[in-house]
């Protein structure tokens, strides 16, 4: 359906031509998305992105010449308004961490339904973070690993609910745990697949409910009560 808005301009990047063409063909069914072109490796993706100035780049991970994370970092550095959304078959921890650290706004697997992919492209254009549901635990673990808070991807043991924590919602508890482990608002948003504005709202609610002044006090309280 044509909404009257300019279509989201997309560059498709994959080292298999047939996959690029298939994705482009599926996206062509949506008149609110315009596929500007395709690239077969990270170097070509960077060159085409600089020439075409897409709104969103659909980026594979492992490709010849230059891999996806390296290209993502370069594109984000040179075209900061361009969002990079990873679309790949690789779901290992190393690939997820590399994409996140490079500045990707999301990480999706290629078995995503076509309509969901179209919605994801629009969400990425609005600077929302998107992750395949099966990868959320890995995203959280990756954030903690990147912060140097843990040396493996094993979730921290959770203590039973106690004290003021009982007055917090489940989502506020998740936010509080990540604050205590040193995650930034952006990293919390990526881990929980919510906006940074929502993260800030949760933090304000946590501080109010627990009678705390700032996130430093919140982190200390979480540790003192054994909520990590």
GROMACS .gro file of C-alpha atoms in nm:
model
  228
    1UNK     CA    1   0.000   0.000   0.000
    2UNK     CA    2   0.133   0.340  -0.094
    3UNK     CA    3   0.135   0.572   0.206
    4UNK     CA    4   0.254   0.875   0.014
    5UNK     CA    5   0.588   0.871   0.195
    6UNK     CA    6   0.920   0.829   0.022
    7UNK     CA    7   1.019   0.462   0.013
    8UNK     CA    8   1.301   0.335   0.233
    9UNK     CA    9   1.608   0.302   0.012
   10UNK     CA   10   1.785  -0.032   0.056
   11UNK     CA   11   2.115  -0.186  -0.050
   12UNK     CA   12   2.128  -0.568  -0.041
   13UNK     CA   13   2.465  -0.730   0.036
   14UNK     CA   14   2.534  -1.105   0.004
   15UNK     CA   15   2.811  -1.303  -0.163
   16UNK     CA   16   2.555  -1.530  -0.332
   17UNK     CA   17   2.399  -1.350  -0.625
   18UNK     CA   18   2.090  -1.567  -0.627
   19UNK     CA   19   2.016  -1.473  -0.265
   20UNK     CA   20   2.060  -1.103  -0.340
   21UNK     CA   21   1.822  -1.131  -0.631
   22UNK     CA   22   1.571  -1.328  -0.427
   23UNK     CA   23   1.570  -1.072  -0.145
   24UNK     CA   24   1.543  -0.787  -0.394
   25UNK     CA   25   1.253  -0.961  -0.567
   26UNK     CA   26   1.065  -1.009  -0.241
   27UNK     CA   27   1.121  -0.650  -0.136
   28UNK     CA   28   1.003  -0.524  -0.474
   29UNK     CA   29   0.653  -0.637  -0.373
   30UNK     CA   30   0.650  -0.353  -0.121
   31UNK     CA   31   0.609  -0.011  -0.280
   32UNK     CA   32   0.733   0.156   0.038
   33UNK     CA   33   1.077  -0.004  -0.010
   34UNK     CA   34   1.312   0.071  -0.300
   35UNK     CA   35   1.608  -0.159  -0.365
   36UNK     CA   36   1.885   0.065  -0.499
   37UNK     CA   37   2.127  -0.212  -0.582
   38UNK     CA   38   2.321  -0.516  -0.468
   39UNK     CA   39   2.678  -0.595  -0.360
   40UNK     CA   40   2.863  -0.925  -0.332
   41UNK     CA   41   3.119  -0.842  -0.061
   42UNK     CA   42   3.197  -0.587   0.206
   43UNK     CA   43   3.427  -0.374  -0.007
   44UNK     CA   44   3.171  -0.348  -0.284
   45UNK     CA   45   2.903  -0.275  -0.022
   46UNK     CA   46   3.104   0.020   0.109
   47UNK     CA   47   3.166   0.157  -0.240
   48UNK     CA   48   2.801   0.120  -0.343
   49UNK     CA   49   2.676   0.266  -0.015
   50UNK     CA   50   2.892   0.575  -0.062
   51UNK     CA   51   2.765   0.613  -0.419
   52UNK     CA   52   2.396   0.534  -0.362
   53UNK     CA   53   2.343   0.667  -0.006
   54UNK     CA   54   2.085   0.407   0.104
   55UNK     CA   55   1.876   0.444   0.418
   56UNK     CA   56   1.930   0.080   0.518
   57UNK     CA   57   2.189  -0.180   0.421
   58UNK     CA   58   2.097  -0.549   0.450
   59UNK     CA   59   2.436  -0.701   0.530
   60UNK     CA   60   2.556  -1.061   0.531
   61UNK     CA   61   2.832  -1.156   0.776
   62UNK     CA   62   3.089  -1.381   0.609
   63UNK     CA   63   3.193  -1.270   0.262
   64UNK     CA   64   3.515  -1.256   0.059
   65UNK     CA   65   3.736  -0.947   0.021
   66UNK     CA   66   3.582  -0.771   0.323
   67UNK     CA   67   3.348  -0.929   0.578
   68UNK     CA   68   3.018  -0.785   0.694
   69UNK     CA   69   3.124  -0.643   1.033
   70UNK     CA   70   3.423  -0.463   0.881
   71UNK     CA   71   3.203  -0.314   0.610
   72UNK     CA   72   2.937  -0.225   0.868
   73UNK     CA   73   3.188  -0.029   1.077
   74UNK     CA   74   3.316   0.155   0.769
   75UNK     CA   75   2.966   0.241   0.646
   76UNK     CA   76   2.852   0.359   0.987
   77UNK     CA   77   3.165   0.572   1.020
   78UNK     CA   78   3.131   0.737   0.678
   79UNK     CA   79   2.750   0.740   0.652
   80UNK     CA   80   2.623   0.780   1.010
   81UNK     CA   81   2.259   0.819   0.903
   82UNK     CA   82   2.266   0.486   0.718
   83UNK     CA   83   2.146   0.193   0.928
   84UNK     CA   84   2.295  -0.153   0.881
   85UNK     CA   85   2.072  -0.454   0.943
   86UNK     CA   86   2.245  -0.791   0.942
   87UNK     CA   87   2.063  -1.066   0.750
   88UNK     CA   88   2.250  -1.395   0.762
   89UNK     CA   89   2.243  -1.769   0.827
   90UNK     CA   90   2.515  -1.744   1.094
   91UNK     CA   91   2.390  -1.738   1.452
   92UNK     CA   92   2.712  -1.807   1.643
   93UNK     CA   93   2.824  -1.584   1.930
   94UNK     CA   94   3.130  -1.454   1.743
   95UNK     CA   95   2.920  -1.328   1.451
   96UNK     CA   96   2.664  -1.161   1.678
   97UNK     CA   97   2.930  -0.987   1.887
   98UNK     CA   98   3.121  -0.867   1.580
   99UNK     CA   99   2.807  -0.721   1.421
  100UNK     CA  100   2.704  -0.541   1.740
  101UNK     CA  101   3.047  -0.396   1.799
  102UNK     CA  102   3.058  -0.277   1.437
  103UNK     CA  103   2.740  -0.073   1.485
  104UNK     CA  104   2.468  -0.288   1.330
  105UNK     CA  105   2.119  -0.192   1.446
  106UNK     CA  106   1.990  -0.546   1.426
  107UNK     CA  107   2.069  -0.910   1.357
  108UNK     CA  108   1.818  -1.127   1.172
  109UNK     CA  109   1.831  -1.477   1.027
  110UNK     CA  110   1.745  -1.550   0.665
  111UNK     CA  111   1.447  -1.768   0.754
  112UNK     CA  112   1.256  -1.454   0.856
  113UNK     CA  113   0.919  -1.427   0.678
  114UNK     CA  114   0.924  -1.172   0.391
  115UNK     CA  115   0.665  -0.942   0.549
  116UNK     CA  116   0.857  -0.944   0.878
  117UNK     CA  117   1.173  -0.849   0.690
  118UNK     CA  118   0.993  -0.554   0.532
  119UNK     CA  119   0.872  -0.440   0.876
  120UNK     CA  120   1.227  -0.482   1.011
  121UNK     CA  121   1.366  -0.259   0.737
  122UNK     CA  122   1.122   0.016   0.829
  123UNK     CA  123   1.202  -0.027   1.198
  124UNK     CA  124   1.576  -0.006   1.124
  125UNK     CA  125   1.514   0.313   0.927
  126UNK     CA  126   1.350   0.453   1.242
  127UNK     CA  127   1.669   0.359   1.432
  128UNK     CA  128   1.510   0.081   1.630
  129UNK     CA  129   1.710  -0.222   1.738
  130UNK     CA  130   1.598  -0.560   1.607
  131UNK     CA  131   1.718  -0.909   1.687
  132UNK     CA  132   1.593  -1.253   1.597
  133UNK     CA  133   1.411  -1.384   1.906
  134UNK     CA  134   1.633  -1.692   1.915
  135UNK     CA  135   1.938  -1.465   1.956
  136UNK     CA  136   1.826  -1.247   2.247
  137UNK     CA  137   2.013  -1.452   2.507
  138UNK     CA  138   2.327  -1.434   2.293
  139UNK     CA  139   2.287  -1.059   2.257
  140UNK     CA  140   2.268  -1.015   2.634
  141UNK     CA  141   2.570  -1.242   2.683
  142UNK     CA  142   2.759  -1.056   2.413
  143UNK     CA  143   2.695  -0.722   2.581
  144UNK     CA  144   2.824  -0.850   2.911
  145UNK     CA  145   3.127  -1.006   2.745
  146UNK     CA  146   3.206  -0.688   2.555
  147UNK     CA  147   3.193  -0.492   2.878
  148UNK     CA  148   3.441  -0.735   3.034
  149UNK     CA  149   3.198  -0.817   3.311
  150UNK     CA  150   3.213  -1.191   3.246
  151UNK     CA  151   3.463  -1.420   3.073
  152UNK     CA  152   3.201  -1.654   2.928
  153UNK     CA  153   2.843  -1.647   2.801
  154UNK     CA  154   2.687  -1.823   3.098
  155UNK     CA  155   2.399  -1.616   3.244
  156UNK     CA  156   2.464  -1.488   3.594
  157UNK     CA  157   2.281  -1.684   3.865
  158UNK     CA  158   1.968  -1.511   3.985
  159UNK     CA  159   1.886  -1.467   4.351
  160UNK     CA  160   1.528  -1.506   4.473
  161UNK     CA  161   1.318  -1.193   4.477
  162UNK     CA  162   1.379  -1.002   4.796
  163UNK     CA  163   1.354  -0.655   4.945
  164UNK     CA  164   1.258  -0.362   4.722
  165UNK     CA  165   1.301  -0.573   4.406
  166UNK     CA  166   0.959  -0.721   4.468
  167UNK     CA  167   0.807  -0.383   4.372
  168UNK     CA  168   0.974  -0.380   4.028
  169UNK     CA  169   0.828  -0.525   3.709
  170UNK     CA  170   1.007  -0.813   3.536
  171UNK     CA  171   1.134  -0.576   3.264
  172UNK     CA  172   1.261  -0.327   3.525
  173UNK     CA  173   1.448  -0.610   3.694
  174UNK     CA  174   1.613  -0.700   3.361
  175UNK     CA  175   1.712  -0.336   3.310
  176UNK     CA  176   1.847  -0.314   3.664
  177UNK     CA  177   2.061  -0.625   3.622
  178UNK     CA  178   2.215  -0.484   3.304
  179UNK     CA  179   2.280  -0.146   3.471
  180UNK     CA  180   2.461  -0.326   3.752
  181UNK     CA  181   2.679  -0.506   3.497
  182UNK     CA  182   2.788  -0.179   3.338
  183UNK     CA  183   2.571  -0.174   3.026
  184UNK     CA  184   2.493   0.166   2.869
  185UNK     CA  185   2.139   0.272   2.773
  186UNK     CA  186   2.214   0.183   2.410
  187UNK     CA  187   2.341  -0.162   2.505
  188UNK     CA  188   2.040  -0.225   2.728
  189UNK     CA  189   1.810  -0.123   2.441
  190UNK     CA  190   1.987  -0.361   2.205
  191UNK     CA  191   1.981  -0.649   2.453
  192UNK     CA  192   1.611  -0.615   2.536
  193UNK     CA  193   1.500  -0.504   2.186
  194UNK     CA  194   1.345  -0.179   2.307
  195UNK     CA  195   1.413   0.188   2.236
  196UNK     CA  196   1.659   0.399   2.435
  197UNK     CA  197   1.364   0.618   2.537
  198UNK     CA  198   1.195   0.315   2.690
  199UNK     CA  199   1.517   0.227   2.872
  200UNK     CA  200   1.531   0.579   3.020
  201UNK     CA  201   1.168   0.549   3.130
  202UNK     CA  202   1.240   0.218   3.302
  203UNK     CA  203   1.543   0.366   3.478
  204UNK     CA  204   1.340   0.662   3.603
  205UNK     CA  205   1.077   0.422   3.737
  206UNK     CA  206   1.343   0.206   3.906
  207UNK     CA  207   1.501   0.506   4.077
  208UNK     CA  208   1.163   0.635   4.192
  209UNK     CA  209   1.042   0.299   4.326
  210UNK     CA  210   1.367   0.227   4.509
  211UNK     CA  211   1.418   0.583   4.632
  212UNK     CA  212   1.756   0.618   4.462
  213UNK     CA  213   1.928   0.922   4.313
  214UNK     CA  214   2.105   0.784   4.005
  215UNK     CA  215   2.206   0.468   3.816
  216UNK     CA  216   2.525   0.436   4.020
  217UNK     CA  217   2.318   0.397   4.335
  218UNK     CA  218   2.094   0.153   4.147
  219UNK     CA  219   2.393  -0.059   4.048
  220UNK     CA  220   2.523  -0.060   4.405
  221UNK     CA  221   2.181  -0.152   4.541
  222UNK     CA  222   2.151  -0.441   4.295
  223UNK     CA  223   2.485  -0.575   4.410
  224UNK     CA  224   2.416  -0.520   4.780
  225UNK     CA  225   2.086  -0.710   4.756
  226UNK     CA  226   2.243  -0.991   4.552
  227UNK     CA  227   2.022  -0.935   4.249
  228UNK     CA  228   2.292  -1.006   3.988
   0.00000   0.00000   0.00000
